[in-house]
PDB file of C-alpha atoms in Angstrom:
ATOM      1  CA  UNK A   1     122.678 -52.674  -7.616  1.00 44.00           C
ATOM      2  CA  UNK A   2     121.411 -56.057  -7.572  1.00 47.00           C
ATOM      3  CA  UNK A   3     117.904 -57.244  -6.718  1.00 47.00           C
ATOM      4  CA  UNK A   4     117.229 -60.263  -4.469  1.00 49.00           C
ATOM      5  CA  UNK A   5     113.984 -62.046  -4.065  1.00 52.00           C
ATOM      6  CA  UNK A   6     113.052 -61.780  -0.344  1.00 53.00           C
ATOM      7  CA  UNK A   7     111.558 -64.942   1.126  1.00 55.00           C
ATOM      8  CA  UNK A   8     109.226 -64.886   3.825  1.00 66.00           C
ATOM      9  CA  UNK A   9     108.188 -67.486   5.785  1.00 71.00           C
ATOM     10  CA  UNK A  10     104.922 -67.654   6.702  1.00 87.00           C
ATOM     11  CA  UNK A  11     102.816 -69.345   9.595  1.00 89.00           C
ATOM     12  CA  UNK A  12     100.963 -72.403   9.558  1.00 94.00           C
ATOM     13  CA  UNK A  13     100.110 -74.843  11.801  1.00 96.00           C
ATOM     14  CA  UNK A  14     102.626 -77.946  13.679  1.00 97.00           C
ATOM     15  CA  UNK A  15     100.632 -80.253  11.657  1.00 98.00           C
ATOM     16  CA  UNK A  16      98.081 -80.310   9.158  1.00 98.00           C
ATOM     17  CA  UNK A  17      95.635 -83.202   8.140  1.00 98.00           C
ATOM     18  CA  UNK A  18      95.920 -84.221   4.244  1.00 98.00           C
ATOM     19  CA  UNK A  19      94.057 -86.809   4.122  1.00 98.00           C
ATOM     20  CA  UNK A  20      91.408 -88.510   6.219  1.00 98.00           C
ATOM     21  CA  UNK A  21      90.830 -91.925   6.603  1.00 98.00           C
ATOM     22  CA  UNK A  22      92.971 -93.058   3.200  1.00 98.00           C
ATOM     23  CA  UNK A  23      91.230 -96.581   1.318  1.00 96.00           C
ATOM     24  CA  UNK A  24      93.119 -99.477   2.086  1.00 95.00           C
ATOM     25  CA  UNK A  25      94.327 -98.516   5.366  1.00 97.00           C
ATOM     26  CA  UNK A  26      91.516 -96.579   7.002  1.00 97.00           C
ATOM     27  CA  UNK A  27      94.086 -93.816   8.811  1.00 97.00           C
ATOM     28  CA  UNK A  28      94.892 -90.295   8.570  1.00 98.00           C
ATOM     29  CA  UNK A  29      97.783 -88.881   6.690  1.00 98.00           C
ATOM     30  CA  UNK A  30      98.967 -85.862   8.505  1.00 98.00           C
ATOM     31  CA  UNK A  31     102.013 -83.418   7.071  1.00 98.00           C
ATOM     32  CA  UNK A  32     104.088 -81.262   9.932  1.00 98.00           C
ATOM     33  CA  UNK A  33     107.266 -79.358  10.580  1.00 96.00           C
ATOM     34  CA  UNK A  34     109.612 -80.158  13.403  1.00 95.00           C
ATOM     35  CA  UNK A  35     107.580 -78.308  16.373  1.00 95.00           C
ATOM     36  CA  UNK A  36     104.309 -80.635  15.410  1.00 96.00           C
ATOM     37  CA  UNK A  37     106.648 -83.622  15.280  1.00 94.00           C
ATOM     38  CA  UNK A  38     108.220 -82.903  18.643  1.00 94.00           C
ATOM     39  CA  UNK A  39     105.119 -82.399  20.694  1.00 94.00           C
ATOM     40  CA  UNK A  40     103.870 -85.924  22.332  1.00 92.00           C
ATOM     41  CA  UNK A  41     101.262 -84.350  23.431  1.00 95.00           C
ATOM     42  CA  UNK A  42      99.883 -83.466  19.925  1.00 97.00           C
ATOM     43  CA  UNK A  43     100.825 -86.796  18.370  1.00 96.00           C
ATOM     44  CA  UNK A  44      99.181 -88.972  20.827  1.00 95.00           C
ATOM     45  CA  UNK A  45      95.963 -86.118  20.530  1.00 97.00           C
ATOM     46  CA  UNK A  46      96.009 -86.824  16.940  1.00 98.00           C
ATOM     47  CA  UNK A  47      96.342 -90.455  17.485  1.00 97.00           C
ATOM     48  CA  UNK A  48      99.955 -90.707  15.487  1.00 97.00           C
ATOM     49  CA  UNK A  49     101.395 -93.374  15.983  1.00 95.00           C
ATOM     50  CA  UNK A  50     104.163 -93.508  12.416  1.00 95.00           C
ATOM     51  CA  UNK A  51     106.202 -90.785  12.126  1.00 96.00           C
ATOM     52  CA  UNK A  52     108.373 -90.170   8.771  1.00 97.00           C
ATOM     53  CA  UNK A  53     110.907 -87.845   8.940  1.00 96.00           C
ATOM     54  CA  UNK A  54     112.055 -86.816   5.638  1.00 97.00           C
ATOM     55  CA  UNK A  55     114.896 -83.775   6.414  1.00 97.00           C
ATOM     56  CA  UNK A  56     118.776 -85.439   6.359  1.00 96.00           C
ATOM     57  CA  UNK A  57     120.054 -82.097   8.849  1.00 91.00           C
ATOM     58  CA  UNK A  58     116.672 -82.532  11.257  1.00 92.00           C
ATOM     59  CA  UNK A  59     116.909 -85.180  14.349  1.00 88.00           C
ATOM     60  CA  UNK A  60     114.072 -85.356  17.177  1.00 85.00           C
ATOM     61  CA  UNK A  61     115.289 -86.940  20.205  1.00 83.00           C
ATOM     62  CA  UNK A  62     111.428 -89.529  20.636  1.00 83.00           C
ATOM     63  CA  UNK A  63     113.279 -92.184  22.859  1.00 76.00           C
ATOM     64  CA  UNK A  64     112.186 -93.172  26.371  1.00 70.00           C
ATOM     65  CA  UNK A  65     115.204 -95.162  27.421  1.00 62.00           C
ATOM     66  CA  UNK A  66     115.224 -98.253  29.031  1.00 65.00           C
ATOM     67  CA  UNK A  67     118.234 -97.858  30.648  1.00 68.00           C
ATOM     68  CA  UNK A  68     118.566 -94.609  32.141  1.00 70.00           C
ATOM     69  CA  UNK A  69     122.074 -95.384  33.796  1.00 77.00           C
ATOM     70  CA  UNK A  70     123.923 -95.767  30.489  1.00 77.00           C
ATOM     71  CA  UNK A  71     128.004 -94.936  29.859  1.00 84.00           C
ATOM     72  CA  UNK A  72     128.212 -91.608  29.275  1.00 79.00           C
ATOM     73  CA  UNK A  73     130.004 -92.335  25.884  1.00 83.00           C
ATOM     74  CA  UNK A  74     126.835 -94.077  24.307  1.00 77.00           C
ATOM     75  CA  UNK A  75     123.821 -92.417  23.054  1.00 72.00           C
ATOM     76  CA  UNK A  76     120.722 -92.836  24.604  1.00 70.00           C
ATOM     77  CA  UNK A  77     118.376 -95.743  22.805  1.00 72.00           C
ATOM     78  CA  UNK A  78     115.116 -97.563  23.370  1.00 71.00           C
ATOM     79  CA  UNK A  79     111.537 -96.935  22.373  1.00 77.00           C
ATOM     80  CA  UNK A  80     109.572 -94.116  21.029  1.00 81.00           C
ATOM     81  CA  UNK A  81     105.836 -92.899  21.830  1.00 83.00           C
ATOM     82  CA  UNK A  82     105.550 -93.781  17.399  1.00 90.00           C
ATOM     83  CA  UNK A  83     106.778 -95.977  14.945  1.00 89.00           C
ATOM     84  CA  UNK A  84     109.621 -93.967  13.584  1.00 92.00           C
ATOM     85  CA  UNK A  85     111.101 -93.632   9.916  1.00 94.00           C
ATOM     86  CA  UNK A  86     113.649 -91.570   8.526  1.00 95.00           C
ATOM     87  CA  UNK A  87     114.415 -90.810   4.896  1.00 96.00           C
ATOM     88  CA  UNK A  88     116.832 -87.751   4.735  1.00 95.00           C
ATOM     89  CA  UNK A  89     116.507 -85.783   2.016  1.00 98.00           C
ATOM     90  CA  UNK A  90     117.746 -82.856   1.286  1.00 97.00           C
ATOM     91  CA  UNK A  91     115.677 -79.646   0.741  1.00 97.00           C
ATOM     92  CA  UNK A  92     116.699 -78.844  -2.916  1.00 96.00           C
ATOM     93  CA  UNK A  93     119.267 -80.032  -5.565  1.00 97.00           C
ATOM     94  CA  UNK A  94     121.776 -82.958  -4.429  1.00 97.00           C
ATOM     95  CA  UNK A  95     119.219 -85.928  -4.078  1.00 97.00           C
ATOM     96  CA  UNK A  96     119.597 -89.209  -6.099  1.00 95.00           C
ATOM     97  CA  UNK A  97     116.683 -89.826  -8.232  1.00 89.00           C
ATOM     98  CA  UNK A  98     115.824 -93.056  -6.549  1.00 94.00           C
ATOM     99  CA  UNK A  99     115.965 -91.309  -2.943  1.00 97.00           C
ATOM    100  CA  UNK A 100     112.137 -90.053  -3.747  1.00 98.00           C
ATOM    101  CA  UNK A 101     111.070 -93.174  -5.041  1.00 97.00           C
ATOM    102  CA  UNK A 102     112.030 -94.642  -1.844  1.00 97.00           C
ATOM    103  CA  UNK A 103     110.260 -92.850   0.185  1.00 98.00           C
ATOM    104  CA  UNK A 104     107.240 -93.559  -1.045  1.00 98.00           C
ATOM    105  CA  UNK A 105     108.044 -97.015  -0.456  1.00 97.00           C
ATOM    106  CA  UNK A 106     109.060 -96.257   2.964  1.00 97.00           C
ATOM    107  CA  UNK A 107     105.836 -94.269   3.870  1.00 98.00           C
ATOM    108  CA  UNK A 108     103.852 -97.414   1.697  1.00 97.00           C
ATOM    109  CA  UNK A 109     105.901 -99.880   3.542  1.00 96.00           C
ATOM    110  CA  UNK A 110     105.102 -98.339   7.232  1.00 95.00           C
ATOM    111  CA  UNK A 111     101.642 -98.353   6.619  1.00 96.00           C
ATOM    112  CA  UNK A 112     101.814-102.031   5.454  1.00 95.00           C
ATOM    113  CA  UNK A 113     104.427-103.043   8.000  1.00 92.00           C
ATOM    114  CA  UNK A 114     102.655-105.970  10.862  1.00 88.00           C
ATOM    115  CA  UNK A 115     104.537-105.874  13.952  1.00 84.00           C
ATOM    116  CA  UNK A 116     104.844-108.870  16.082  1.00 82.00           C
ATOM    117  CA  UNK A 117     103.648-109.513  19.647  1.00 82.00           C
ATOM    118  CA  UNK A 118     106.994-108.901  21.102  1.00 80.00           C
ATOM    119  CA  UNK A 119     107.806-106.681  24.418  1.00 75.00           C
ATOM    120  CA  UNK A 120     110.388-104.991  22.115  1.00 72.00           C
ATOM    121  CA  UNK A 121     107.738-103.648  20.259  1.00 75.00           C
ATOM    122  CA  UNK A 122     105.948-101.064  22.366  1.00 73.00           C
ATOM    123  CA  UNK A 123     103.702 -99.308  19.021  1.00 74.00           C
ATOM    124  CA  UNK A 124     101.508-102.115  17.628  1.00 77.00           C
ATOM    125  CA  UNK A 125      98.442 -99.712  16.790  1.00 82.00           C
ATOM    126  CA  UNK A 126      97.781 -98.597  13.572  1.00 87.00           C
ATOM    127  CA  UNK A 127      97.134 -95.028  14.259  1.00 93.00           C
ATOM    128  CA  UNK A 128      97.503 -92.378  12.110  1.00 97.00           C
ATOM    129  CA  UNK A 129     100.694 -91.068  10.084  1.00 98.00           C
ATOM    130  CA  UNK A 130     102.859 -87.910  10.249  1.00 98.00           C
ATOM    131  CA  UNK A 131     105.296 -87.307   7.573  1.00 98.00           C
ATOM    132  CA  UNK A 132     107.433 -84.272   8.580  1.00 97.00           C
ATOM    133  CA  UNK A 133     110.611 -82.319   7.717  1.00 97.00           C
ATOM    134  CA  UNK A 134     112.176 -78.924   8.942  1.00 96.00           C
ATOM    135  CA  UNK A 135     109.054 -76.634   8.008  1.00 96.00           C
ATOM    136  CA  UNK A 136     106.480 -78.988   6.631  1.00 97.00           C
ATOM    137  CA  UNK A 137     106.488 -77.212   3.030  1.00 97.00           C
ATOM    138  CA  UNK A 138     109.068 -79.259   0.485  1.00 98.00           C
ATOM    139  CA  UNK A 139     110.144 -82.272   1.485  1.00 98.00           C
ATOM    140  CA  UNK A 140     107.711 -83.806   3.159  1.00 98.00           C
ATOM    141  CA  UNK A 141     105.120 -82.693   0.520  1.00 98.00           C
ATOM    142  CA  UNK A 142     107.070 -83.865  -2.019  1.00 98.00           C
ATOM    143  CA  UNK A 143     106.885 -87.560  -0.641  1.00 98.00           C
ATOM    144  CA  UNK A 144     103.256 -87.277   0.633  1.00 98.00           C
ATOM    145  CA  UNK A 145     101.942 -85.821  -2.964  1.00 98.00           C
ATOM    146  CA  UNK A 146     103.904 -88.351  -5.158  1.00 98.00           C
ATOM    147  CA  UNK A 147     102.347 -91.201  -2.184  1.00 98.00           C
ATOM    148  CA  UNK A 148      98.361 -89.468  -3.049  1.00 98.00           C
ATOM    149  CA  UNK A 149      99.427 -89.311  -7.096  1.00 98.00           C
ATOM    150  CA  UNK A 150     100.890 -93.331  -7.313  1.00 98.00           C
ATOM    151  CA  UNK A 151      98.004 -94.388  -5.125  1.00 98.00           C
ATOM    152  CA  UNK A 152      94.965 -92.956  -5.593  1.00 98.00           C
ATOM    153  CA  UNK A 153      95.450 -92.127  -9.434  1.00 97.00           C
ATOM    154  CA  UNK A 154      91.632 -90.878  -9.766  1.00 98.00           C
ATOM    155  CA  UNK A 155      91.983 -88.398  -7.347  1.00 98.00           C
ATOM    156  CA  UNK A 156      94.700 -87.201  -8.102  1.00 98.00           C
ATOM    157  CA  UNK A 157      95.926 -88.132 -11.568  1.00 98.00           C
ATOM    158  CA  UNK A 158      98.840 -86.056 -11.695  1.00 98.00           C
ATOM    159  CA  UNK A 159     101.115 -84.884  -9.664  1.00 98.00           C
ATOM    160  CA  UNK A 160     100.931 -81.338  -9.730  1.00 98.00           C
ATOM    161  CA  UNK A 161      97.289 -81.723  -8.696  1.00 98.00           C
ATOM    162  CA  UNK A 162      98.283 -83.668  -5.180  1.00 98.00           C
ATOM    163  CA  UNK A 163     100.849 -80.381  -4.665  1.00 98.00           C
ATOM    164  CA  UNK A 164      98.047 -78.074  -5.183  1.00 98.00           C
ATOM    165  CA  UNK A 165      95.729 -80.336  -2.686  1.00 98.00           C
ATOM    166  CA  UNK A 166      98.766 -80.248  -0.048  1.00 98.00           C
ATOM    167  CA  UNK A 167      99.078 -77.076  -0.855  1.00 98.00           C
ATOM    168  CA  UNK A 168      95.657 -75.706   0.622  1.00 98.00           C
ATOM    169  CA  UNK A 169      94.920 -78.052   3.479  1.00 98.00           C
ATOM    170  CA  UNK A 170      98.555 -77.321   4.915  1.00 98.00           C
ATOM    171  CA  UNK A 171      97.710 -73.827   4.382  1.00 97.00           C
ATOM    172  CA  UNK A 172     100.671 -72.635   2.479  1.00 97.00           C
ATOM    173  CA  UNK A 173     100.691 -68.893   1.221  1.00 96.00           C
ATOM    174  CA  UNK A 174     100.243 -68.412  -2.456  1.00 96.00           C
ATOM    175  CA  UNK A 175     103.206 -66.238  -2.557  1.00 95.00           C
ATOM    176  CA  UNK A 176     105.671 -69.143  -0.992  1.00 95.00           C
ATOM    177  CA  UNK A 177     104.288 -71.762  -3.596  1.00 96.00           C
ATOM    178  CA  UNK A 178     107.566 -71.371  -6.006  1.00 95.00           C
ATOM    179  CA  UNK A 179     109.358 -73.215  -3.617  1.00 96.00           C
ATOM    180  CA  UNK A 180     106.934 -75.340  -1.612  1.00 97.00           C
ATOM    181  CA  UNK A 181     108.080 -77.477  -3.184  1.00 98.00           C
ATOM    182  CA  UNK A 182     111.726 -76.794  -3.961  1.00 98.00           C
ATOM    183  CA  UNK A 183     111.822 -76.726  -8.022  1.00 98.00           C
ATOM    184  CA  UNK A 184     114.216 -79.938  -7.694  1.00 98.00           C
ATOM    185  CA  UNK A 185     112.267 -82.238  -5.705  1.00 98.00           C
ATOM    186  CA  UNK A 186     109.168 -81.582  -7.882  1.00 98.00           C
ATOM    187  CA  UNK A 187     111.565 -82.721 -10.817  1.00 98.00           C
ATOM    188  CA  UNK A 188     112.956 -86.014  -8.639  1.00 98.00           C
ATOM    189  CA  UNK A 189     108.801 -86.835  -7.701  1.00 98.00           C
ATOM    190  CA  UNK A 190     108.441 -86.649 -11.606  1.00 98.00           C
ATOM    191  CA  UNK A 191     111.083 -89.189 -12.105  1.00 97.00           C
ATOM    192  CA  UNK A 192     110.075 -91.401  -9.700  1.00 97.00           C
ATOM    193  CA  UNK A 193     106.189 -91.637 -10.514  1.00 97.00           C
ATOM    194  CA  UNK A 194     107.699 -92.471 -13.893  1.00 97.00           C
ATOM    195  CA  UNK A 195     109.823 -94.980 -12.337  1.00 96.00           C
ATOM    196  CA  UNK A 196     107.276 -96.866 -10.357  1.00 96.00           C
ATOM    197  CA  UNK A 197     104.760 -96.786 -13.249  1.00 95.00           C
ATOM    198  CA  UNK A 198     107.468 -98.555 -15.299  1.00 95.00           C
ATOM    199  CA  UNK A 199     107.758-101.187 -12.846  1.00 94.00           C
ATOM    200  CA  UNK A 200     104.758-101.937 -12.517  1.00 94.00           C
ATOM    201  CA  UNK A 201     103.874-102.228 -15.888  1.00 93.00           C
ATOM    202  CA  UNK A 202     106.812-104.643 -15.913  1.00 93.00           C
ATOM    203  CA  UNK A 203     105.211-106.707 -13.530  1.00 92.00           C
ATOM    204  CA  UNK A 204     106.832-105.394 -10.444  1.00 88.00           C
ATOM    205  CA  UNK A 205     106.308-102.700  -7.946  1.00 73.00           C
ATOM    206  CA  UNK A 206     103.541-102.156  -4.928  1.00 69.00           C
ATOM    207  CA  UNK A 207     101.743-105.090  -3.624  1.00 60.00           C
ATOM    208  CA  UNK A 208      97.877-105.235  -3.614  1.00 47.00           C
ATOM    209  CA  UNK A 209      96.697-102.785  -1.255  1.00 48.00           C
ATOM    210  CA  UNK A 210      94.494-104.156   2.157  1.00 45.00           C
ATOM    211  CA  UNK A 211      90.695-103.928   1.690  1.00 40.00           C
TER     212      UNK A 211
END
């Protein structure tokens, strides 16, 4: 007879705030699964307007077509109530190394991005961010914890202590911590603080934050 460890999932909320108004860019970091991410009504309460979804096998239909008559043989396209980003990981081993390290740049590089005055460009605000996968309890707090440890160093100055902060503000159960984060992605975040600090002691790496 063979014993097998018996996971339970346990509740928590769509989203959860991590961070409130973050230095340098004055908005809210929020971490959710794929019912907070889905809900308009919640993003635009929360005042999200940049969404990151980091799951490869998760897509959210956001789009309010422009052209509701299209061929039935193309997918629908247009603009979305958020700026949306997508880094798909996956929730476990099979990731390059470099995948984690880019998205922190992405998330970096969405809070950073300036978007012209252009029709095409419905989302100019600032707003808050989301950063989501399936549940909201490995991927996505893999790339918001390594994004708290590479930028705010004091506060968190490792980071195993930003996965213990996500860890209690998006309320996840003591006994689901072994894999919130999966084991693997913990080890790829690892890697890729190293990474950045390397280039950035070479001289290369984030820009200057706003102030």
């Amino acid at each position: 007879m063979t014993s097998e460890k018996v996971i339970k999932h346990y509740p928590r909320p769509p989203i959860s705030l991590i961070e409130s108004n973050i230095p340098g860019w004055g908005v809210d970091i929020y971490i959710g699964g794929s019912t907070g991410m889905a809900d308009a009504e919640l993003l635009e309460r929360h005042n999200i307007k940049v969404v990151l979804n980091c799951a490869v096998n998760l897509d959210i239909d956001l789009v309010h077509s422009e052209e509701p008559n299209l061929p039935k043989h193309l997918l629908k396209h247009g603009s979305a109530c958020v700026r949306y980003y997508k880094i798909g990981l996956i929730d476990g081993p099979g990731n390059p190394e470099s995948m984690v390290l880019a998205g922190y740049h992405l998330m970096r590089s969405a809070l950073d991005q300036e978007l012209p005055e252009k029709a095409s460009y419905k989302v100019r605000e600032k707003g808050n961010i989301l950063v989501n996968c399936r549940g909201g309890r490995s991927r996505s707090v893999t790339i918001v914890a390594l994004f708290l440890h590479l930028e705010f160093p004091d506060r968190y100055p490792t980071l195993d202590s930003a996965i213990a902060h996500i860890r209690q503000t998006r309320e996840l159960h003591p006994d689901e911590w072994f894999e919130t984060p999966k084991p693997a992605l913990i080890h790829l975040a690892e890697r890729a603080a190293s990474m950045e600090k390397m280039l950035r002691e070479a001289g290369f790496g984030k820009d200057m934050k706003k102030t």
